Tab-separated table of C-alpha atoms in Angstrom:
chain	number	residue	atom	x	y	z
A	14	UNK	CA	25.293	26.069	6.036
A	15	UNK	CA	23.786	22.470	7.116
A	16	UNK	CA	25.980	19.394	6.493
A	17	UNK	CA	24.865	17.943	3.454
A	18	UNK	CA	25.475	15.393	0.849
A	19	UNK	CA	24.350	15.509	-2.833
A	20	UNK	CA	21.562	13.577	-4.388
A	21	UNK	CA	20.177	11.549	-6.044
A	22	UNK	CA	23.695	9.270	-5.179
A	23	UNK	CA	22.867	7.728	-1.674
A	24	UNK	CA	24.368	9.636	1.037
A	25	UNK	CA	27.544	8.646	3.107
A	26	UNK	CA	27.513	8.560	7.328
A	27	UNK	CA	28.593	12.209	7.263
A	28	UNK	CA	25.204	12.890	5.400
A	29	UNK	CA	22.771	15.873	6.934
A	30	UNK	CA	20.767	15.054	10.121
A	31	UNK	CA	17.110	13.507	9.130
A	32	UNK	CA	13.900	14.901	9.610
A	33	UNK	CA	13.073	12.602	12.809
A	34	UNK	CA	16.446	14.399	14.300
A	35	UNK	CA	15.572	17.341	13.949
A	36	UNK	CA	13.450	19.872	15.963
A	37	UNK	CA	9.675	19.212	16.199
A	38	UNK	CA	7.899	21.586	13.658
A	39	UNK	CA	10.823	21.377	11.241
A	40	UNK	CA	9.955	21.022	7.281
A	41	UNK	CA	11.797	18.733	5.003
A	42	UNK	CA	12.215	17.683	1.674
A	43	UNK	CA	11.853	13.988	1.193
A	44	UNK	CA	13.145	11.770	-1.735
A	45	UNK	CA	12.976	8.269	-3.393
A	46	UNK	CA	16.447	7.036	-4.177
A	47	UNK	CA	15.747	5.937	-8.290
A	48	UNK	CA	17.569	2.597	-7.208
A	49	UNK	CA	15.373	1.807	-4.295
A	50	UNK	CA	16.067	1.890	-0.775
A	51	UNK	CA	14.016	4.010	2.422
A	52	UNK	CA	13.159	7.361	1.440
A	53	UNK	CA	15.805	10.328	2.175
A	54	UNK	CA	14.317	13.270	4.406
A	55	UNK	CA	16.257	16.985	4.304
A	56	UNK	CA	15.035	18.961	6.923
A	57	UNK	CA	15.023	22.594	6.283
A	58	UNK	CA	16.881	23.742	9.403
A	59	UNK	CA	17.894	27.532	7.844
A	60	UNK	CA	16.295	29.694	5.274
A	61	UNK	CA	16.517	30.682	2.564
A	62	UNK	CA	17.471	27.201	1.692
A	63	UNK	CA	19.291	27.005	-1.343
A	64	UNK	CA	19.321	24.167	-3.979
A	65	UNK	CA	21.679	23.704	-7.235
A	66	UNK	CA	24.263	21.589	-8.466
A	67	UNK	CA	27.108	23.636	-6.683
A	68	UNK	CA	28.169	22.066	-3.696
A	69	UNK	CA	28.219	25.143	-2.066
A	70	UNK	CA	24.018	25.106	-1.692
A	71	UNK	CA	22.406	23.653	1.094
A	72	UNK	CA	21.303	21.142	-0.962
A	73	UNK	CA	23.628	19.925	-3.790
A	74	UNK	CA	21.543	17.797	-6.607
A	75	UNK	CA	24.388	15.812	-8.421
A	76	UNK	CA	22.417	15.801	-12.169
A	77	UNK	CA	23.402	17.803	-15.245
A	78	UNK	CA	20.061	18.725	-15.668
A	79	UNK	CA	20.198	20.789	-12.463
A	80	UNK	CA	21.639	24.059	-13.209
A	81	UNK	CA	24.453	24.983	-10.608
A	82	UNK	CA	22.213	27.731	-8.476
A	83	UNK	CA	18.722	26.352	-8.995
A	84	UNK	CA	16.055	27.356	-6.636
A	85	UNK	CA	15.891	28.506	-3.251
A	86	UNK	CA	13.012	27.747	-0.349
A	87	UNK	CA	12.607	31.350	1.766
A	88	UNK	CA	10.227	31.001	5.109
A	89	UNK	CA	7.680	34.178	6.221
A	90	UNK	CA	6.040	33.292	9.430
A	91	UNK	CA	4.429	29.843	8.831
A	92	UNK	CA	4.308	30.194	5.069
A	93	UNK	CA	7.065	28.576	2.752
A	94	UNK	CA	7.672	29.850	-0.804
A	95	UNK	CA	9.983	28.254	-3.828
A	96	UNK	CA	11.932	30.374	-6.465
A	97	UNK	CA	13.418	29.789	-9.135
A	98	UNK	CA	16.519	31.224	-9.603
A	99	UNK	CA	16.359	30.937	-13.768
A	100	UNK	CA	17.193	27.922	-14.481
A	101	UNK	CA	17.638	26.296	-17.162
A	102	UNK	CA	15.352	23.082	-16.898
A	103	UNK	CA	12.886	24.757	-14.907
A	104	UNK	CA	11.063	24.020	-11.113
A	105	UNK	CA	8.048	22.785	-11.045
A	106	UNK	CA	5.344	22.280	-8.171
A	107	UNK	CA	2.388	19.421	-8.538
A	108	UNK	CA	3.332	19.474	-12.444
A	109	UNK	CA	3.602	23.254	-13.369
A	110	UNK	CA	6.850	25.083	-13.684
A	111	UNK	CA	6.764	27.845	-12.017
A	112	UNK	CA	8.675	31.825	-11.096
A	113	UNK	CA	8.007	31.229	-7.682
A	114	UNK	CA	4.715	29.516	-5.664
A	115	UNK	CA	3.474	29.073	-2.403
A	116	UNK	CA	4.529	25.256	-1.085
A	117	UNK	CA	1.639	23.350	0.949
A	118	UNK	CA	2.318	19.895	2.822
A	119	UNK	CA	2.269	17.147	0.506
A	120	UNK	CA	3.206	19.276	-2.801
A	121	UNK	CA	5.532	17.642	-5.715
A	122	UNK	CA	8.586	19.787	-6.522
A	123	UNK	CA	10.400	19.341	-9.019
A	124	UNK	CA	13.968	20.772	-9.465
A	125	UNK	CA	14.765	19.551	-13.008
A	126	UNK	CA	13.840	16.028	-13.628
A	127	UNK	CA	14.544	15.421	-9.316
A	128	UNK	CA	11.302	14.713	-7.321
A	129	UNK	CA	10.819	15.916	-4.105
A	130	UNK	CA	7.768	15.740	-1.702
A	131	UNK	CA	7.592	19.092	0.928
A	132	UNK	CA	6.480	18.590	4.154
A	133	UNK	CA	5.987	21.852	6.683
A	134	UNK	CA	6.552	19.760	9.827
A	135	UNK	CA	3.130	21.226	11.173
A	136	UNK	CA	0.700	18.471	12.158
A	137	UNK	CA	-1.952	21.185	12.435
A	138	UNK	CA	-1.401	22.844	9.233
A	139	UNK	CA	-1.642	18.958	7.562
A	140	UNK	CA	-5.051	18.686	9.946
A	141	UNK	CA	-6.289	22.346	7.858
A	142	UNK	CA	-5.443	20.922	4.399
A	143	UNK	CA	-8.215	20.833	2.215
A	144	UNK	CA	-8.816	20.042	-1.480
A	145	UNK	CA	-8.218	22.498	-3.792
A	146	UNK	CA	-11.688	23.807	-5.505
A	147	UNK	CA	-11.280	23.230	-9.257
A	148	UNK	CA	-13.627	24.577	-12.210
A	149	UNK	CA	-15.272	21.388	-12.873
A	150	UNK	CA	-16.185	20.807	-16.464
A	151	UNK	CA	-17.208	16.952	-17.637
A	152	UNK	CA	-15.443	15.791	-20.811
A	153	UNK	CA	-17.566	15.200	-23.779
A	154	UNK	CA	-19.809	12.761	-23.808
A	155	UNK	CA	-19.927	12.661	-19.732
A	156	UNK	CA	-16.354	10.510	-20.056
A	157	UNK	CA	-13.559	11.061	-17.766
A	158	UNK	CA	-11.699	14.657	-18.022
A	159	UNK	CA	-8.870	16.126	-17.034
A	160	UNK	CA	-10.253	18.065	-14.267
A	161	UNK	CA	-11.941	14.729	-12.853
A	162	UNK	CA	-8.174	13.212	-12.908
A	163	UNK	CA	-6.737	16.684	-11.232
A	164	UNK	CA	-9.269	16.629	-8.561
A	165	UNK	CA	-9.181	12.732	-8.047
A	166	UNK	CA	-4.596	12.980	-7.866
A	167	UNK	CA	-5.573	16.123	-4.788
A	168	UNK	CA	-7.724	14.323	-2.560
A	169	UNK	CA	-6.153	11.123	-2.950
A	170	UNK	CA	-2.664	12.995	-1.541
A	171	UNK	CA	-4.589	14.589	1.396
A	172	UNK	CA	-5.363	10.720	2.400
A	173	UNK	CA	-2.009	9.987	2.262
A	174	UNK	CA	-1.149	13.060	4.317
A	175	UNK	CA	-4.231	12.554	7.054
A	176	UNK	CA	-3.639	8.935	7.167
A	177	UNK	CA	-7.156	9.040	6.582
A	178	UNK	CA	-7.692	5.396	4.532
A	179	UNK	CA	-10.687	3.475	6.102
A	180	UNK	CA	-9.687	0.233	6.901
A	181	UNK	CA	-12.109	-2.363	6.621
A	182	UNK	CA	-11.127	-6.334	7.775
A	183	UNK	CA	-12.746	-9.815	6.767
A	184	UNK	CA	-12.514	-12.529	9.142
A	185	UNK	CA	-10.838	-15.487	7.819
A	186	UNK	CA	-11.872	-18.211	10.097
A	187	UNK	CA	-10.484	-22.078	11.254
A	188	UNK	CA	-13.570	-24.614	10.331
A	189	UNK	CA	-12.095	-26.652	12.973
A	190	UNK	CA	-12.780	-24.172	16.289
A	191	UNK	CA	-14.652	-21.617	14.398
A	192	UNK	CA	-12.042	-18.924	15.399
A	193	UNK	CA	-10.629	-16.386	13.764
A	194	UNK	CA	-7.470	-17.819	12.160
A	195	UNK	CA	-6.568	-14.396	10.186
A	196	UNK	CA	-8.193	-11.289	9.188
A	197	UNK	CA	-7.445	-9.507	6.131
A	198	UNK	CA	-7.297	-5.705	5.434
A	199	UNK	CA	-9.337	-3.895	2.935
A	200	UNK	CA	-9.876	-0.323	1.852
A	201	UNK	CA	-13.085	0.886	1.783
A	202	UNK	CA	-14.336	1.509	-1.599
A	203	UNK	CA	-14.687	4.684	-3.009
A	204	UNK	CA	-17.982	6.559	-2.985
A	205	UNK	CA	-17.538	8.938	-5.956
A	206	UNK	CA	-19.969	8.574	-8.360
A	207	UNK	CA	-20.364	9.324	-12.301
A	208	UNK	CA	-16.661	10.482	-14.103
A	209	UNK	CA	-15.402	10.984	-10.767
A	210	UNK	CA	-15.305	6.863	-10.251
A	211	UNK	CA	-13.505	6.791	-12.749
A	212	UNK	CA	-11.360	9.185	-12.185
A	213	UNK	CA	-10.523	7.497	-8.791
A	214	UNK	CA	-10.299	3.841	-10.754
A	215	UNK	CA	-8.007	5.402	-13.301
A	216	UNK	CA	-5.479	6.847	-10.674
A	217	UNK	CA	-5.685	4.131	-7.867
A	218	UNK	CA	-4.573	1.391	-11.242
A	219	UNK	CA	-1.810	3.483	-12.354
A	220	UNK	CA	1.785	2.576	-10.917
A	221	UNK	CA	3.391	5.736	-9.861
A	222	UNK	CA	4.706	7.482	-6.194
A	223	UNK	CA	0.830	8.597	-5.171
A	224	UNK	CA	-0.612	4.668	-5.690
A	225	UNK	CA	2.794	3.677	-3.456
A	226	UNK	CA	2.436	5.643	-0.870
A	227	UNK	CA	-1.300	4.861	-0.503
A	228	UNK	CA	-0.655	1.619	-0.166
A	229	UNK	CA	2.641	2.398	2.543
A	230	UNK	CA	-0.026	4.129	4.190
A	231	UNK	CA	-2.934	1.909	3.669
A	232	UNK	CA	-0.264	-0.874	5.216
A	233	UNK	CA	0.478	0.731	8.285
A	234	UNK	CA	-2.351	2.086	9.199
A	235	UNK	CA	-3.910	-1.847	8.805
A	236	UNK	CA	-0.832	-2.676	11.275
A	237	UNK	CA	-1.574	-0.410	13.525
A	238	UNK	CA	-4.961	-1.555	14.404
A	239	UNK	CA	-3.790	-5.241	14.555
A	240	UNK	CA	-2.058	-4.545	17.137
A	241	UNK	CA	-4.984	-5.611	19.632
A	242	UNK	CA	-5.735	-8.649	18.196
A	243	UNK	CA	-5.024	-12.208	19.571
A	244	UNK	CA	-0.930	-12.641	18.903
A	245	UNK	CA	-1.724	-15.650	16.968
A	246	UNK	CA	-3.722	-14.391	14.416
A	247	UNK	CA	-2.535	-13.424	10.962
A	248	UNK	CA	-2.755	-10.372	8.737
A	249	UNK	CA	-3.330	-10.469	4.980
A	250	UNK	CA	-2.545	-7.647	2.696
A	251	UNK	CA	-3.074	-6.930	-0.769
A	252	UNK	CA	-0.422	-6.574	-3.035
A	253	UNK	CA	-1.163	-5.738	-6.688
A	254	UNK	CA	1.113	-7.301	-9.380
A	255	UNK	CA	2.809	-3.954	-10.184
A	256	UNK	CA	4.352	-4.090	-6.906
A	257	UNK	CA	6.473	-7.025	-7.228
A	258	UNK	CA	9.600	-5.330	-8.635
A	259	UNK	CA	9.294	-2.683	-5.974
A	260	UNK	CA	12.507	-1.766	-4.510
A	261	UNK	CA	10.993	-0.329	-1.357
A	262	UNK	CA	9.166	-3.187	-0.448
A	263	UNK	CA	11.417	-5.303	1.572
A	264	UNK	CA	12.017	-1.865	4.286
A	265	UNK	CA	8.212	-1.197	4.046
A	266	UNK	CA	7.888	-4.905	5.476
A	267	UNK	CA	10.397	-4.999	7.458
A	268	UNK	CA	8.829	-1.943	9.459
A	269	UNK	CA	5.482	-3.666	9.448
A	270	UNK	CA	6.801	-6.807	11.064
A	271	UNK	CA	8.119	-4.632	13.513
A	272	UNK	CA	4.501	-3.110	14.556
A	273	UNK	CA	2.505	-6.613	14.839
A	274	UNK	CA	2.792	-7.998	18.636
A	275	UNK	CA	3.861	-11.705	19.821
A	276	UNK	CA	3.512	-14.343	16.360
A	277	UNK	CA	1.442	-12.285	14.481
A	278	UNK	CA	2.405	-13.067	10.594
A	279	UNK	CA	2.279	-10.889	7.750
A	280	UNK	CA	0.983	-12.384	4.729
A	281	UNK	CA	0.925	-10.597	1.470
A	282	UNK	CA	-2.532	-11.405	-0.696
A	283	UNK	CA	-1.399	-11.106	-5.057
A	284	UNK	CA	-3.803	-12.288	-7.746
A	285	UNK	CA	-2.221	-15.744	-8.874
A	286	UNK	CA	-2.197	-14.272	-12.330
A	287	UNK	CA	0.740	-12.049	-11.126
A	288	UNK	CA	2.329	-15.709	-10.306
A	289	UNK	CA	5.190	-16.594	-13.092
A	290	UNK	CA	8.169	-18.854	-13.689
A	291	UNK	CA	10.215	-15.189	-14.253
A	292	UNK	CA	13.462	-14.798	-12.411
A	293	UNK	CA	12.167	-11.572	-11.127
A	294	UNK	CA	9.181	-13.529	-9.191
A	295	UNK	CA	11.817	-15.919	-8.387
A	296	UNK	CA	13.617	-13.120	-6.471
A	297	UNK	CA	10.653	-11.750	-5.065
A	298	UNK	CA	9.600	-14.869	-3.646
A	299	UNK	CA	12.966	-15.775	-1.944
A	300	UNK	CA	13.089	-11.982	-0.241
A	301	UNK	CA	9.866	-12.393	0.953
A	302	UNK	CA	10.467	-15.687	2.908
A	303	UNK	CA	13.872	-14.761	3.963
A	304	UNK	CA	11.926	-12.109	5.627
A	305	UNK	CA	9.364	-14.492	7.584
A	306	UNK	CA	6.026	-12.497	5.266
A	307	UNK	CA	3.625	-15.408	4.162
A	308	UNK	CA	2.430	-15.601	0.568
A	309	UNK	CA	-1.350	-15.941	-0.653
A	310	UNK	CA	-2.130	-16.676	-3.900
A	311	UNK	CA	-5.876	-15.175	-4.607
A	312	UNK	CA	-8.166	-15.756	-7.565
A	313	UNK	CA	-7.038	-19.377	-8.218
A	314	UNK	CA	-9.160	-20.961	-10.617
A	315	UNK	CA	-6.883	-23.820	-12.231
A	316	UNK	CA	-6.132	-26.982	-11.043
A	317	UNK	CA	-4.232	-29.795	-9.963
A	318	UNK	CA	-1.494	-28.811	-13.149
A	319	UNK	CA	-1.204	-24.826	-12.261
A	320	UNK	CA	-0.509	-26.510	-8.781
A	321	UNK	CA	2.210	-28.167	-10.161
A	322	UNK	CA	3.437	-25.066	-11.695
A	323	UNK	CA	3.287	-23.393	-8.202
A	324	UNK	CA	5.802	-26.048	-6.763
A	325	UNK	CA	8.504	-23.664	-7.980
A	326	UNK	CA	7.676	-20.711	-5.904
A	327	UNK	CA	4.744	-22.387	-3.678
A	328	UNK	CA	2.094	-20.241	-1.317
A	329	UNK	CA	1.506	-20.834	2.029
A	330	UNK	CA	-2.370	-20.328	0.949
A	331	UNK	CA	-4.287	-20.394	-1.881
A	332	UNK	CA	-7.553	-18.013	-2.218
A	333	UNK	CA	-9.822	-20.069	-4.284
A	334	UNK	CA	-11.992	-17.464	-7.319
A	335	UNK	CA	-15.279	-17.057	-6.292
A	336	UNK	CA	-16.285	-18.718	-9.932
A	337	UNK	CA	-15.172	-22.000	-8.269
A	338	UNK	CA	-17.422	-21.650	-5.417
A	339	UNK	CA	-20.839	-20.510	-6.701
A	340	UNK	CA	-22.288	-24.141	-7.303
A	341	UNK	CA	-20.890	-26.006	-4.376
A	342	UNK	CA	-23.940	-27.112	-2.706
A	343	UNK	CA	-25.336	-28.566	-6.133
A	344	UNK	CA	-22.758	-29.886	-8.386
A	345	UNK	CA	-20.852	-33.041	-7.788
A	346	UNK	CA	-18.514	-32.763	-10.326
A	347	UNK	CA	-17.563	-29.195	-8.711
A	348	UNK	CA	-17.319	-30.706	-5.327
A	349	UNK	CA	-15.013	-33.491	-6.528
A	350	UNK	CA	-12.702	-30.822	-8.465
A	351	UNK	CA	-12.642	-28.876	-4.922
A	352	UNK	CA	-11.351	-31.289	-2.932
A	353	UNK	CA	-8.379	-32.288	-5.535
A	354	UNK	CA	-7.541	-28.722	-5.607
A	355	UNK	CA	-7.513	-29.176	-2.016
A	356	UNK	CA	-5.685	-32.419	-1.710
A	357	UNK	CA	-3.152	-30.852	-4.802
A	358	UNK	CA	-2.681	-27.464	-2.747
A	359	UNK	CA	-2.038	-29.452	0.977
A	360	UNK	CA	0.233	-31.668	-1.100
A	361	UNK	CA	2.578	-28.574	-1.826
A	362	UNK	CA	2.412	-27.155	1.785
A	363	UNK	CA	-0.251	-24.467	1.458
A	364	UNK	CA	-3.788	-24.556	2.780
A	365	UNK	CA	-6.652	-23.238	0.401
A	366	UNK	CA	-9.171	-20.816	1.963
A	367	UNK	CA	-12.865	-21.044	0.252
A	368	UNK	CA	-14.881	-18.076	-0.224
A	369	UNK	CA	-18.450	-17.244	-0.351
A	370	UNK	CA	-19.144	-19.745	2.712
A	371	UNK	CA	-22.742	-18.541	4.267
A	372	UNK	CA	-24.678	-20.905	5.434
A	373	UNK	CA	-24.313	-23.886	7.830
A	374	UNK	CA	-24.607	-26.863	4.934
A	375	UNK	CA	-21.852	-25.488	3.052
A	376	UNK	CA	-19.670	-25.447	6.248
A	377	UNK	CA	-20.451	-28.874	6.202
A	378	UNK	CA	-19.486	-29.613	2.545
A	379	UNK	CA	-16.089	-27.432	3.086
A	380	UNK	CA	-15.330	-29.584	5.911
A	381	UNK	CA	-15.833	-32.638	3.962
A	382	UNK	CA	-13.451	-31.483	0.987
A	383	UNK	CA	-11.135	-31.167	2.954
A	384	UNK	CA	-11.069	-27.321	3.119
A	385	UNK	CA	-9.742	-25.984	6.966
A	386	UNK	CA	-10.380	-21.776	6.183
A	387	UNK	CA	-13.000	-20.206	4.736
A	388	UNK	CA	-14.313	-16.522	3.451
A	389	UNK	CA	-18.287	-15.598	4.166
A	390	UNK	CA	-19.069	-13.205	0.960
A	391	UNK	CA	-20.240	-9.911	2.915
A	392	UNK	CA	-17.854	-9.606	5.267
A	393	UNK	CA	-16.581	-6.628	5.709
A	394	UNK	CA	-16.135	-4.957	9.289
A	395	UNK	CA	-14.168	-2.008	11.005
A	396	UNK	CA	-12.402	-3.584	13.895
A	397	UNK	CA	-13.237	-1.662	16.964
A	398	UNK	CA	-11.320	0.713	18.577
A	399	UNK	CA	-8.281	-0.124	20.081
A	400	UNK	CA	-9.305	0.489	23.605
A	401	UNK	CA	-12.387	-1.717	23.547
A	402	UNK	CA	-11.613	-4.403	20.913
A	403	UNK	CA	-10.905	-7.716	21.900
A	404	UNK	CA	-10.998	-11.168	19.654
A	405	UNK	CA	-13.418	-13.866	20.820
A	406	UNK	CA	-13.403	-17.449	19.775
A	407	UNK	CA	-17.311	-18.778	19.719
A	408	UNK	CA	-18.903	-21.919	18.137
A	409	UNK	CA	-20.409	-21.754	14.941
A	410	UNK	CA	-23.526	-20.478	15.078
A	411	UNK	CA	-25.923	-21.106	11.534
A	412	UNK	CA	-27.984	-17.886	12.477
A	413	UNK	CA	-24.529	-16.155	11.829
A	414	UNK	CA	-23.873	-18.192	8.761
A	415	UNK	CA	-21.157	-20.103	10.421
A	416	UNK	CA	-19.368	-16.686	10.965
A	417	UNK	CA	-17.936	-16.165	14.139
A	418	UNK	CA	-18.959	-12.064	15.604
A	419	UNK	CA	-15.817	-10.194	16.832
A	420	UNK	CA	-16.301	-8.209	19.830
């Protein structure tokens, strides 16, 4: 019988050993604390591997909704199976209760109303996973259907579980030495076409555990091939509104600081219409500079008053909307409300980066606003790999639309 502690509660010191102590090729059970915090990893040292309310299993769940001998994990050769052991709230695996089913790396099992992810602990059995063929049938009328969602929810786990995210970056680049001053990460977008998109839309702008973990994942994988780049540079990462009040945020960045060489910053990219005078933002502005992470405020298409708004929580930088930008080399009146916004932003202590900047004259005009960073609008790049990439600072070049290559 392992050492064990029950859950959900957090565990105490005495708590069993985690995955990364045990034994290479060992499975585990991982789970989200509902309060927040790093996630809790069970290995699986002995089978079968009981779970219940009883503190006598090797896992004790403390929830009434668990019954006292719940289910139990058994082990034949390199497959793992789950059993129920009649309950009364059920098991379930990726939604479905079941008798007893097969369990595959990156399955959802559900004893009761507590979520667990399995893991087998075998990189090459995670390497082998492949979606799961599904009857495909459209909805009616060619809309979104349940199967598209199904389908969309599998391989969407398997690039969690591969780490297999494409990572695209943008240059963000200093008008002053036309270096790189920061790049910032990207997914690639999805290539699914018809109810399928939409599918992927209609998962990847839901908040739940899969759309968290992609982004964990997206995050470090982003990290990871920073960690090449000049030690000066910065990176910027997106962070959709709904992730604001996320309690596992602070460890996830705390990790990520931890991966970037030398000075490299962290600065974390939200739509300024997530921005608000809420306690809540409040809170999650004052963790997020305790922790040293830089703040971006994208999509800004206000002026000199939502600047004065912004004085409450300010951003280091401020991602003009690409609305703002489309008639700089021909409007006046534009290029006057620019450099206020400018002149407002600097005023506040956070530099404003201007987007869609192509060609050589509107450089030029972005350096007379005022403006010190700028955005080209087709951008994006894979860095390359990490063996052969290196960051070089060249002139401006208007062949390149002021853009400067990375080699």
């Amino acid at each position: 019988m392992q050492n064990k502690s029950p859950l959900p509660l957090p565990p105490p010191a005495t708590a069993a050993p985690s995955a990364h102590a045990a034994p290479a090729g060992t499975p585990w059970l991982e789970f989200f604390p509902q309060g927040g915090g790093p996630a809790q990893k069970t290995p699986l040292l002995s089978f079968p591997f009981s779970t219940g309310r009883n503190d006598t299993t090797d896992l004790p769940i403390n929830s009434t909704r668990v019954s006292r001998e719940h289910a139990v994990i058994v082990r034949a050769g390199d497959t793992y199976r789950v059993r129920d052991l009649d309950s009364t709230n059920g098991t379930f695996v990726n939604g479905q209760r079941i008798e007893e089913a097969t369990l595959s790396d990156g399955d959802i099992l559900m004893i009761a109303d507590v979520e667990f992810t399995f893991f087998s602990g075998n990189a090459h059995a995670v390497r082998k996973t492949i979606t799961q063929v599904i009857g495909f049938r459209e909805a009616d009328g060619g809309g979104v259907g349940g199967q598209d969602v199904i389908r969309s929810v599998r391989r969407l786990q398997e690039k969690v579980l591969q780490a297999s995210t494409c990572v695209v970056f943008r240059t963000i680049v200093d008008l002053a030495s036309g270096g790189p001053f920061a790049f910032e990460a990207a997914r690639r977008s999805v290539t699914a076409a018809g109810p399928q998109l939409e599918a992927d839309r209609m998962v990847l702008s839901a908040h739940c555990r899969l759309t968290s973990r992609l982004r964990d994942s997206f995050w470090r994988l982003a990290a990871q091939r920073m960690a090449d780049a000049d030690p000066a540079t910065r990176l910027f990462l997106p962070l959709h509104a709904s992730d604001l009040d996320d309690k596992n945020l602070h460890h996830l960045l705390e990790g990520l600081k931890d991966t970037l060489p030398g000075q490299q910053r962290l600065v974390l990219d939200l739509p300024d219409s997530a921005v608000n005078d809420m306690p809540y933002f409040h809170e999650f502005h004052r963790r997020v500079r305790q922790l040293g992470v830089g703040l971006c405020y994208s999509d800004f298409a206000a002026g000199k008053a939502q600047l004065e708004v912004h004085k409450k929580a300010p951003p280091d930088f401020l991602k003009l909307a690409r609305s703002m930008m489309r008639t700089l080399g021909q409007d006046a009146t534009r290029q006057q409300q620019l450099e206020n916004v400018v002149a407002s932003a600097r005023a506040i202590g956070c530099e404003t980066i201007a987007l869609e900047v192509d060609g050589q004259r509107e450089i030029d005009i972005c350096r007379q606003l005022g403006f010190r960073l700028a955005c080209r609008s087709q951008a994006e790049l894979s860095l390359p790999a990490p063996a052969a990439r290196r960051t070089t600072v060249v002139p401006f070049d208007a062949r390149l639309g002021g853009i400067p290559a990375l080699h």
